[in-house]
GROMACS .gro file of C-alpha atoms in nm:
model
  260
    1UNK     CA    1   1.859   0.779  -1.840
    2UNK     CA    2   1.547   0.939  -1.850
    3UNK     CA    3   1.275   0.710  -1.684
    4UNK     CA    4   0.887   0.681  -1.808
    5UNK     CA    5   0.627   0.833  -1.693
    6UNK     CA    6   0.363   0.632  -1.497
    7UNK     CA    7   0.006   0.641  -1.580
    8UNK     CA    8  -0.219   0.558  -1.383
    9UNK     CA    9  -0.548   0.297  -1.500
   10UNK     CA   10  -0.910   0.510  -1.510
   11UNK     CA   11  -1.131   0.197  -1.346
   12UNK     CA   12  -1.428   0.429  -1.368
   13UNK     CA   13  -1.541   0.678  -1.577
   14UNK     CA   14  -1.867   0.893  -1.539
   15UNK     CA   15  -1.971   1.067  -1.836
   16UNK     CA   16  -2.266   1.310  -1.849
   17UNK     CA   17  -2.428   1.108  -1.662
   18UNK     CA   18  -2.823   1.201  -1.563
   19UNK     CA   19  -3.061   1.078  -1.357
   20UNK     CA   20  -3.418   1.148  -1.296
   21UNK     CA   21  -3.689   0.981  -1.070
   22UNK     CA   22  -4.076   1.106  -1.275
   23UNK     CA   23  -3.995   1.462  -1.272
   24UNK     CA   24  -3.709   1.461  -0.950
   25UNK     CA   25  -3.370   1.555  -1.069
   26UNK     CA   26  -3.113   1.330  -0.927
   27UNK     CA   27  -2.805   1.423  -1.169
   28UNK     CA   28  -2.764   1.624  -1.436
   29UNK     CA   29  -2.427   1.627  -1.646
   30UNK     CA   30  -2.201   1.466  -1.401
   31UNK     CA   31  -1.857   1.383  -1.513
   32UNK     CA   32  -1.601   1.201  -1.311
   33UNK     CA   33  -1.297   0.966  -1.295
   34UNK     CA   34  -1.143   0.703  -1.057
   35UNK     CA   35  -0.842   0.606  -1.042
   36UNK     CA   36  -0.676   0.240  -0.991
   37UNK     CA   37  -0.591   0.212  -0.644
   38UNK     CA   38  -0.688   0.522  -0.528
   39UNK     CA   39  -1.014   0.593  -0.225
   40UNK     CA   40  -1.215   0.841  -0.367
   41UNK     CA   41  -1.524   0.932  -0.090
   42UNK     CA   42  -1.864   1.075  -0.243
   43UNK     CA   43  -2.041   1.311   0.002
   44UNK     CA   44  -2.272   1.574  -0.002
   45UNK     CA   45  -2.639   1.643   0.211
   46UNK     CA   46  -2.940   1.413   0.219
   47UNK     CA   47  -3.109   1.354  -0.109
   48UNK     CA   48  -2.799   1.466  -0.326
   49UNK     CA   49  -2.779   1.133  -0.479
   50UNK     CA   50  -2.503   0.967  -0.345
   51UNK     CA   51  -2.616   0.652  -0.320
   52UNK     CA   52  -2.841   0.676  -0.673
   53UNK     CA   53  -2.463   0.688  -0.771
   54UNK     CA   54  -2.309   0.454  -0.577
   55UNK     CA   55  -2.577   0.228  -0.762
   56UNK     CA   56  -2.521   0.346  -1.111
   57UNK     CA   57  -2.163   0.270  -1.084
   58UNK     CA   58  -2.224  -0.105  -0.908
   59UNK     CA   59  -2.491  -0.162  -1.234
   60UNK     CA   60  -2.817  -0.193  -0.967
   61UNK     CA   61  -2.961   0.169  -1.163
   62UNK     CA   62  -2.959   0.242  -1.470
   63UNK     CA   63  -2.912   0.625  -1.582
   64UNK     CA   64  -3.144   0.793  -1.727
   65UNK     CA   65  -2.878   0.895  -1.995
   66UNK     CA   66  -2.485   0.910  -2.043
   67UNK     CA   67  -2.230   0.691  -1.983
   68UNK     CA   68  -2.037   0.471  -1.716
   69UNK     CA   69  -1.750   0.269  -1.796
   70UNK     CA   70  -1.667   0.025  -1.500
   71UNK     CA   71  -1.317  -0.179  -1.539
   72UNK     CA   72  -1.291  -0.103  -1.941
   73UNK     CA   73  -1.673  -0.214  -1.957
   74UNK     CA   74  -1.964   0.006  -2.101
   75UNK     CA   75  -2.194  -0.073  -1.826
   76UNK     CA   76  -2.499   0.117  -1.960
   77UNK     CA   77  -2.521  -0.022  -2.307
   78UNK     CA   78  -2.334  -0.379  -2.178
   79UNK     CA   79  -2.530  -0.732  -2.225
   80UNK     CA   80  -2.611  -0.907  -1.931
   81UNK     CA   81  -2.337  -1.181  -1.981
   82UNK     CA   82  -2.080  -0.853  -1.983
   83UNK     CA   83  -2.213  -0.708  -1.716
   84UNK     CA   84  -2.223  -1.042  -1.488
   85UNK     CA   85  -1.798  -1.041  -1.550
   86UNK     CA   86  -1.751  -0.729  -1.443
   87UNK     CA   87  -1.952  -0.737  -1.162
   88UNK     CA   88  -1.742  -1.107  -1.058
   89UNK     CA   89  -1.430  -0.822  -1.060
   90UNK     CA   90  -1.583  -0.595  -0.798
   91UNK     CA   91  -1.740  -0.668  -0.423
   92UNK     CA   92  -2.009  -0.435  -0.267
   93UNK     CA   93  -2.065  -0.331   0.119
   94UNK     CA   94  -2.443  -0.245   0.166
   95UNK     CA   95  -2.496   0.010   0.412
   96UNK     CA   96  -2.753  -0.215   0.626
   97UNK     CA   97  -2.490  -0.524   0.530
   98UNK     CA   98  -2.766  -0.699   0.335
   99UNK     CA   99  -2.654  -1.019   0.505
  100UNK     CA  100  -2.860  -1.331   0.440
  101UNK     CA  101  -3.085  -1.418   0.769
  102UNK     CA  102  -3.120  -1.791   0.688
  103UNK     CA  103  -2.739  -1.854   0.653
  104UNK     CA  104  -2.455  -1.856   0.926
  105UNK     CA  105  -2.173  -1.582   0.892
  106UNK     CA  106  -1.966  -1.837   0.763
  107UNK     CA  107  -2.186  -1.926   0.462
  108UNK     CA  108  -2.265  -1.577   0.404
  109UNK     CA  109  -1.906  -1.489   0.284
  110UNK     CA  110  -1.898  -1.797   0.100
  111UNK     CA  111  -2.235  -1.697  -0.127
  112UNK     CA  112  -2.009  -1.527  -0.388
  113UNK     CA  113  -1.747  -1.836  -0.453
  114UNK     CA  114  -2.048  -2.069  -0.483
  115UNK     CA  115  -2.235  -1.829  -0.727
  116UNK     CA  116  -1.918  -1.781  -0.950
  117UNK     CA  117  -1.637  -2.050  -0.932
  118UNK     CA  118  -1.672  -2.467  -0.885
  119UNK     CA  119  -1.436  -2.499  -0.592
  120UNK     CA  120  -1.534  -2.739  -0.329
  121UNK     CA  121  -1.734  -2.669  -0.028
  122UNK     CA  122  -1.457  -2.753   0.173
  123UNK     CA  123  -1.232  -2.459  -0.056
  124UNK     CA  124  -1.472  -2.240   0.027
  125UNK     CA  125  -1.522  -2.249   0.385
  126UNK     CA  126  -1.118  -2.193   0.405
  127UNK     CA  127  -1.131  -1.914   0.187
  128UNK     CA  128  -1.432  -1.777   0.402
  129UNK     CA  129  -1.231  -1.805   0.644
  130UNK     CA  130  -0.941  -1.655   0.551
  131UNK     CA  131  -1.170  -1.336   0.479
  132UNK     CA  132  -1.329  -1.306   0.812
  133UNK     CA  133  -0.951  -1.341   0.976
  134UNK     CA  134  -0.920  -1.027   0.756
  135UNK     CA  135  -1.194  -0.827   0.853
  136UNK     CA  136  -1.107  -0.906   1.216
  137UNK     CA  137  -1.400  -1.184   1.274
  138UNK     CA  138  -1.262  -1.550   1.408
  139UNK     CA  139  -1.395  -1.878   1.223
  140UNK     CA  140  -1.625  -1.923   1.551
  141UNK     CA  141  -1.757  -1.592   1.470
  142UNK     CA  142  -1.842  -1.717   1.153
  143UNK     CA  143  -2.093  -2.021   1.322
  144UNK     CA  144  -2.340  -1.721   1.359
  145UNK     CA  145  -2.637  -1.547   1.283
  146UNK     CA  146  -2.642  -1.237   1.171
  147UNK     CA  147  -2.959  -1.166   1.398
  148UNK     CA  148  -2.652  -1.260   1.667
  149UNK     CA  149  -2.394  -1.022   1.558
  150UNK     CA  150  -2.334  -0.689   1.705
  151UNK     CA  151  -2.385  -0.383   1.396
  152UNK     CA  152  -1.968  -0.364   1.379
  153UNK     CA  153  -1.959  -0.757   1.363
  154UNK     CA  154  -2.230  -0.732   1.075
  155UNK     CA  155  -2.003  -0.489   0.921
  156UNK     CA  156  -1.724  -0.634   0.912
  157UNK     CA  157  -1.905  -0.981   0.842
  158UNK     CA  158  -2.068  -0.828   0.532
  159UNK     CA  159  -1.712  -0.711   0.387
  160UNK     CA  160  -1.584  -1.033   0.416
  161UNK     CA  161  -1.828  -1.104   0.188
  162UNK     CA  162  -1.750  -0.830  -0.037
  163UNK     CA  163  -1.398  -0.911  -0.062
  164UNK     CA  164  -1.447  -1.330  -0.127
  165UNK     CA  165  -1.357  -1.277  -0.495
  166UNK     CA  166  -1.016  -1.053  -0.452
  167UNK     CA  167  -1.201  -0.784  -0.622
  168UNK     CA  168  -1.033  -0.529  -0.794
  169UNK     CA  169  -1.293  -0.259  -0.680
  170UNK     CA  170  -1.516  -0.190  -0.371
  171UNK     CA  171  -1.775  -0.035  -0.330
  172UNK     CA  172  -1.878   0.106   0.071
  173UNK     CA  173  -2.222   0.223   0.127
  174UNK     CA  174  -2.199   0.416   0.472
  175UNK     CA  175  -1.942   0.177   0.596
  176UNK     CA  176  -1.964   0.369   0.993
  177UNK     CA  177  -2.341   0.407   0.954
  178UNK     CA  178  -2.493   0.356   1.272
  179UNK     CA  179  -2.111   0.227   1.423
  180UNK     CA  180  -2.020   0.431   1.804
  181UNK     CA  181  -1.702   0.632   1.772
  182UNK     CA  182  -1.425   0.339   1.859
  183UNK     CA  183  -1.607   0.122   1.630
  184UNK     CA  184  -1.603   0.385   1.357
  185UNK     CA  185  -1.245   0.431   1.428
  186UNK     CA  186  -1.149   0.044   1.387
  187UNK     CA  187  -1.357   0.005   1.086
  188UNK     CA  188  -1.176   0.328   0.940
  189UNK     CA  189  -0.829   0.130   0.998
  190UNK     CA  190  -0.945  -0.233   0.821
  191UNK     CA  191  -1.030   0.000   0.522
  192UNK     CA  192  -0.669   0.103   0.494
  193UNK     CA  193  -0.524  -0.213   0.594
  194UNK     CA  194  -0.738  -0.397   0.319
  195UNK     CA  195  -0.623  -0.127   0.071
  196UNK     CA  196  -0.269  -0.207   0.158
  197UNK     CA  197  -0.307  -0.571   0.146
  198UNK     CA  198  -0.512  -0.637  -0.123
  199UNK     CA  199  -0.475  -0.306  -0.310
  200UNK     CA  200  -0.856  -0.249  -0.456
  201UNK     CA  201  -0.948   0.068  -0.542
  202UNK     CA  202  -1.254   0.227  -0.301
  203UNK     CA  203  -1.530   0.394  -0.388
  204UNK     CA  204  -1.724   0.526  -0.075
  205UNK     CA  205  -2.041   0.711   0.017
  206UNK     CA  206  -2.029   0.846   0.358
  207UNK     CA  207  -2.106   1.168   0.592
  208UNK     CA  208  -1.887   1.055   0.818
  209UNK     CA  209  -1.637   1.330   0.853
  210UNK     CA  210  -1.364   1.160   1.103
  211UNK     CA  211  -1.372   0.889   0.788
  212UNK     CA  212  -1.294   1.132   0.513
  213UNK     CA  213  -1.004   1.284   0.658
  214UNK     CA  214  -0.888   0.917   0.805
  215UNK     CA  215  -0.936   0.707   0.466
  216UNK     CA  216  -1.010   0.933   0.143
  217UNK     CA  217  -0.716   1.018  -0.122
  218UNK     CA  218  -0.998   1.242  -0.288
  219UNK     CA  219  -1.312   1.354  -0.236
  220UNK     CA  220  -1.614   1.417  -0.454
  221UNK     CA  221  -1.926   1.715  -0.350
  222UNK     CA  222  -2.307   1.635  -0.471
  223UNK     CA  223  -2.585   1.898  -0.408
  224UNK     CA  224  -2.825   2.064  -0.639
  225UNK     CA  225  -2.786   1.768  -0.878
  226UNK     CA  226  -2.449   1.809  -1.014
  227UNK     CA  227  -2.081   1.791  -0.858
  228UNK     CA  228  -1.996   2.087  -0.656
  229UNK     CA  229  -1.680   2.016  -0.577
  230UNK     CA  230  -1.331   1.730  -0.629
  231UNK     CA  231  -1.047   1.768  -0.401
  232UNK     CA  232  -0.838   1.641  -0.143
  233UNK     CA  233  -0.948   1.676   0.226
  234UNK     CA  234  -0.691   1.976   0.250
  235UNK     CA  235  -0.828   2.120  -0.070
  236UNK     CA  236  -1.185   2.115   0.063
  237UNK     CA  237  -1.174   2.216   0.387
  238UNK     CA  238  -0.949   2.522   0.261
  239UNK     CA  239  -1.216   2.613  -0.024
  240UNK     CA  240  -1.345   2.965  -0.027
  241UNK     CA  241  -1.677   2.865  -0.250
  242UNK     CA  242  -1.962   2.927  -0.053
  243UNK     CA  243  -2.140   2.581  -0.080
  244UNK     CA  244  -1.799   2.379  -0.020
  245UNK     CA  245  -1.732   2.594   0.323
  246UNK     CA  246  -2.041   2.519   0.455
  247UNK     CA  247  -2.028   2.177   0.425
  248UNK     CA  248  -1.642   2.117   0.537
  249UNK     CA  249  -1.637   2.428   0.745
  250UNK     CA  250  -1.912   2.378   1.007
  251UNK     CA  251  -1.827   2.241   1.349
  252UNK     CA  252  -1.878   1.900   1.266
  253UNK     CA  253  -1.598   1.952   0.984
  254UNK     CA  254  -1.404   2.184   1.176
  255UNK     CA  255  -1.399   1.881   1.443
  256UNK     CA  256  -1.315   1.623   1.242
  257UNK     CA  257  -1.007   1.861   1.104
  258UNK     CA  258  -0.875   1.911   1.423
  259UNK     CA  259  -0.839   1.560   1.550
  260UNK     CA  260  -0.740   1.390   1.168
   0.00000   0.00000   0.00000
């Protein structure tokens, strides 16, 4: 018997989508799809508008024109009550962790379940728990400052956070920003083994090229204020269009190849 074919859920979909700062030209026309459960990695040079996009999708910028539809939702044209709900479904990992100064670790990761459910203090604390165990932090970890944390710790602290709800997508903002090498790596490795435990799907800015090849299903190209280029790692690397190959094919790109 003939079995169906599987489709795959679009979570997000980018429709010519264009953004402009006064006269700057962030995007123009950019069209693109995620898909559920997939890591999709958004790259390109500095000032290409990665993170403008990052923010358009996570509904902290609004385009200056076209459409984003986030989890079913018209984000663009959504009322704030719509807009609250689907962000409730999603969790966000600021590049500089945005942690909360005033608060210990431990009530950090709980800010999310307090904003958005009525479970106990006492709930919450286990649950914040539960998250740090998950991102590799202990529950005295989570007694803390963040002024006392080391920048993996904060990391890791702040995606705790971003995962209190269960969210269905997650956004990374230069997850290894500012991380050495064997930090980078272990980071790299919780991203995978919270996609295979929780199963979100992953959006993620990064120039981070030992990341791309270690964590990203697909990739995405910005410069010049459009998409350049959508591939696998593979596809990339092996691309014979000028502005691709210089970007995967330098020696940072040709270094990160070699060891993925």
């Amino acid at each position: 018997m003939r079995q169906a074919a599987t489709h795959k859920q679009t979570v997000i979909e980018v429709r010519d989508l264009t953004m402009r700062f006064g006269q700057k030209l962030v995007h123009e026309n950019i069209n693109l799809s995620v898909e559920q459960g997939e890591i999709l990695a958004i790259v390109g040079a500095s000032g290409s508008g990665k993170s403008t996009l990052l923010r358009e999708m996570v509904m902290l910028q609004q385009p200056s024109s076209g459409s984003v539809r986030v989890l079913g939702q018209e984000i663009t044209r959504a009322r704030e009550s719509e807009i609250l709900l689907t962000r409730q479904r999603t969790g966000v990992l600021f590049q500089n962790g945005a942690l909360f100064g005033g608060m210990n670790v431990l009530s950090n990761v709980g800010t999310p379940l307090r904003e958005h459910t009525r479970l106990s203090d006492r709930v919450i604390d286990e649950i914040a728990c539960l998250k740090l165990s998950l991102t590799g932090l202990s529950p005295a970890d989570g007694l803390l400052f963040p002024n006392q944390l080391s920048g993996g710790m904060r990391k890791r602290a702040a995606l705790a956070r971003a995962i209190a709800l269960d969210p269905e997508l997650l956004f990374l903002d230069e997850p290894t920003s500012g991380l050495d090498p064997l930090s980078a790596d272990g980071f790299d490795q919780l991203i995978l083994d919270l996609k295979a435990s929780l199963g979100p799907t992953i959006v993620l800015v990064t120039h981070d090229m030992d990341s791309l090849w270690q964590v990203a299903d697909r990739v995405i190209l910005l410069g010049e204020a459009r998409l350049i280029a959508n591939g696998t790692m593979n596809e990339l690397a092996g691309s014979k269009e000028p502005a691709v190959k210089r970007f995967f094919q330098g020696p940072r790109g040709r270094a990160a190849q070699a060891s993925a």
